[in-house]
Amino acid sequence: MNEKKKKTPKERREERERQKEGKRRREEEARICQRLTEPLRRFGYTIPAGSIPADLKEQAPNNSYGAPLYYEDIEFTCQDCGSEEIWTAEQQKWYYEIAKGPIQATAIRCRDCRRKEQERKEQSQLPKGYSKKTQ
Ligand SMILES: [Zn+2]
């Protein structure tokens, strides 16, 4: 006998609840996205697909000239090693809104070169005759 296992009423109820919960969450996300982009649409801006709306009040204080309204992946060439890099929309949002990077700033170095540059700077801040310990 290969009887198909029937779902109990309880399991059916739980499954319905899960579906409702998923639907509710998707609607909530759509509402948030709508709220973030609505002010921009009102001013006639459109947000390219795949980009992230900017939260202008989280950006570092600026005269708002040239402040990005949204973030899109940016391709750039590392100025130190010449490698082709992508500064992703998520990284930009983090940089401008969490790290409060200046709005005029943009990525010019790849991750490796940024780290080397950082080390060089730290090194140069030490008094003459001293060097940073290497572990
Ligand atoms: Zn590089």
Tab-separated table of C-alpha atoms and ligand atoms in Angstrom:
chain	number	residue	atom	x	y	z
A	1	MET	CA	0.000	0.000	0.000
A	2	ASN	CA	1.365	3.309	-0.982
A	3	GLU	CA	-1.138	5.645	0.551
A	4	LYS	CA	-0.387	9.311	0.141
A	5	LYS	CA	0.062	10.943	3.497
A	6	LYS	CA	-2.833	13.217	4.171
A	7	LYS	CA	-2.285	16.516	5.871
A	8	THR	CA	-4.015	16.993	9.151
A	9	PRO	CA	-6.285	20.032	9.552
A	10	LYS	CA	-3.641	21.517	11.854
A	11	GLU	CA	-0.925	21.189	9.193
A	12	ARG	CA	-3.208	22.698	6.586
A	13	ARG	CA	-3.942	25.619	8.886
A	14	GLU	CA	-0.230	26.187	9.572
A	15	GLU	CA	0.540	26.115	5.886
A	16	ARG	CA	-2.142	28.733	5.199
A	17	GLU	CA	-0.700	30.874	7.979
A	18	ARG	CA	2.777	30.638	6.478
A	19	GLN	CA	1.491	31.671	3.058
A	20	LYS	CA	-0.379	34.597	4.567
A	21	GLU	CA	2.725	35.638	6.490
A	22	GLY	CA	4.847	35.528	3.328
A	23	LYS	CA	2.308	37.585	1.426
A	24	ARG	CA	2.114	40.123	4.252
A	25	ARG	CA	5.899	40.498	4.273
A	26	ARG	CA	6.096	40.981	0.510
A	27	GLU	CA	3.426	43.671	0.695
A	28	GLU	CA	5.282	45.382	3.526
A	29	GLU	CA	8.517	45.404	1.492
A	30	ALA	CA	6.702	46.810	-1.525
A	31	ARG	CA	5.219	49.555	0.671
A	32	ILE	CA	8.644	50.504	2.051
A	33	CYS	CA	10.149	50.607	-1.428
A	34	GLN	CA	7.186	52.683	-2.608
A	35	ARG	CA	7.595	55.117	0.296
A	36	LEU	CA	11.315	55.547	-0.362
A	37	THR	CA	10.922	56.236	-4.040
A	38	GLU	CA	7.642	58.182	-3.967
A	39	PRO	CA	9.177	61.625	-3.182
A	40	LEU	CA	11.574	61.168	-6.075
A	41	ARG	CA	8.829	60.217	-8.487
A	42	ARG	CA	6.880	63.290	-7.476
A	43	PHE	CA	9.800	65.415	-8.653
A	44	GLY	CA	9.970	63.526	-11.885
A	45	TYR	CA	12.937	61.337	-11.048
A	46	THR	CA	12.958	57.711	-11.977
A	47	ILE	CA	15.011	55.119	-10.230
A	48	PRO	CA	16.756	52.729	-12.584
A	49	ALA	CA	15.933	49.087	-12.021
A	50	GLY	CA	18.443	47.413	-9.745
A	51	SER	CA	19.492	50.632	-8.038
A	52	ILE	CA	18.904	51.517	-4.401
A	53	PRO	CA	17.107	54.710	-3.360
A	54	ALA	CA	19.269	56.984	-1.231
A	55	ASP	CA	18.184	58.142	2.203
A	56	LEU	CA	19.210	61.774	1.846
A	57	LYS	CA	18.836	62.625	5.508
A	58	GLU	CA	21.365	59.913	6.376
A	59	GLN	CA	24.017	61.281	4.054
A	60	ALA	CA	26.804	63.395	5.507
A	61	PRO	CA	25.862	67.106	5.621
A	62	ASN	CA	26.353	68.645	2.221
A	63	ASN	CA	25.030	71.551	0.226
A	64	SER	CA	22.882	68.951	-1.545
A	65	TYR	CA	24.434	69.829	-4.871
A	66	GLY	CA	25.211	66.563	-6.564
A	67	ALA	CA	23.919	64.447	-3.718
A	68	PRO	CA	22.953	61.083	-5.143
A	69	LEU	CA	19.233	60.280	-5.017
A	70	TYR	CA	19.927	56.648	-5.620
A	71	TYR	CA	22.913	54.349	-5.886
A	72	GLU	CA	23.840	52.281	-8.896
A	73	ASP	CA	26.805	49.983	-9.368
A	74	ILE	CA	29.705	52.085	-10.648
A	75	GLU	CA	32.564	50.725	-12.713
A	76	PHE	CA	35.924	52.288	-12.113
A	77	THR	CA	39.597	51.600	-12.689
A	78	CYS	CA	41.808	51.354	-9.624
A	79	GLN	CA	44.209	54.268	-9.849
A	80	ASP	CA	47.050	52.282	-8.259
A	81	CYS	CA	46.992	48.874	-9.905
A	82	GLY	CA	44.671	49.541	-12.843
A	83	SER	CA	42.301	46.687	-12.138
A	84	GLU	CA	38.681	47.009	-13.260
A	85	GLU	CA	36.492	47.281	-10.209
A	86	ILE	CA	32.815	47.725	-9.357
A	87	TRP	CA	31.670	49.936	-6.524
A	88	THR	CA	28.315	48.360	-5.782
A	89	ALA	CA	25.139	50.247	-4.886
A	90	GLU	CA	25.142	48.577	-1.455
A	91	GLN	CA	28.724	49.663	-0.779
A	92	GLN	CA	27.879	53.233	-1.748
A	93	LYS	CA	24.853	53.301	0.515
A	94	TRP	CA	27.012	52.036	3.360
A	95	TYR	CA	29.769	54.534	2.590
A	96	TYR	CA	27.559	57.635	2.341
A	97	GLU	CA	24.882	56.829	4.902
A	98	ILE	CA	26.545	54.695	7.562
A	99	ALA	CA	30.216	55.672	7.336
A	100	LYS	CA	29.065	59.246	6.506
A	101	GLY	CA	31.599	59.587	3.710
A	102	PRO	CA	31.634	62.954	1.932
A	103	ILE	CA	29.196	63.131	-0.965
A	104	GLN	CA	31.969	64.377	-3.283
A	105	ALA	CA	34.039	61.266	-2.612
A	106	THR	CA	34.018	58.280	-4.907
A	107	ALA	CA	35.923	55.024	-5.038
A	108	ILE	CA	39.294	55.255	-6.774
A	109	ARG	CA	41.108	52.212	-5.414
A	110	CYS	CA	40.345	48.518	-5.255
A	111	ARG	CA	40.069	46.862	-1.879
A	112	ASP	CA	43.695	45.676	-1.814
A	113	CYS	CA	45.127	49.047	-2.781
A	114	ARG	CA	42.847	50.790	-0.286
A	115	ARG	CA	44.278	48.613	2.455
A	116	LYS	CA	47.857	49.315	1.356
A	117	GLU	CA	47.105	53.039	1.231
A	118	GLN	CA	45.604	52.841	4.722
A	119	GLU	CA	48.701	51.092	6.046
A	120	ARG	CA	50.959	53.637	4.373
A	121	LYS	CA	49.005	56.465	6.027
A	122	GLU	CA	49.148	54.848	9.447
A	123	GLN	CA	52.853	54.298	8.995
A	124	SER	CA	53.444	57.933	8.073
A	125	GLN	CA	51.640	59.145	11.176
A	126	LEU	CA	54.190	57.491	13.427
A	127	PRO	CA	57.064	59.599	14.778
A	128	LYS	CA	60.303	59.418	12.811
A	129	GLY	CA	62.337	56.359	13.592
A	130	TYR	CA	59.364	54.225	14.529
A	131	SER	CA	57.638	51.576	12.538
A	132	LYS	CA	54.387	49.779	12.994
A	133	LYS	CA	54.731	46.362	14.564
A	134	THR	CA	54.045	43.480	12.257
A	135	GLN	CA	52.078	41.195	14.562
B	1	ZN	ZN	44.225	48.355	-7.007
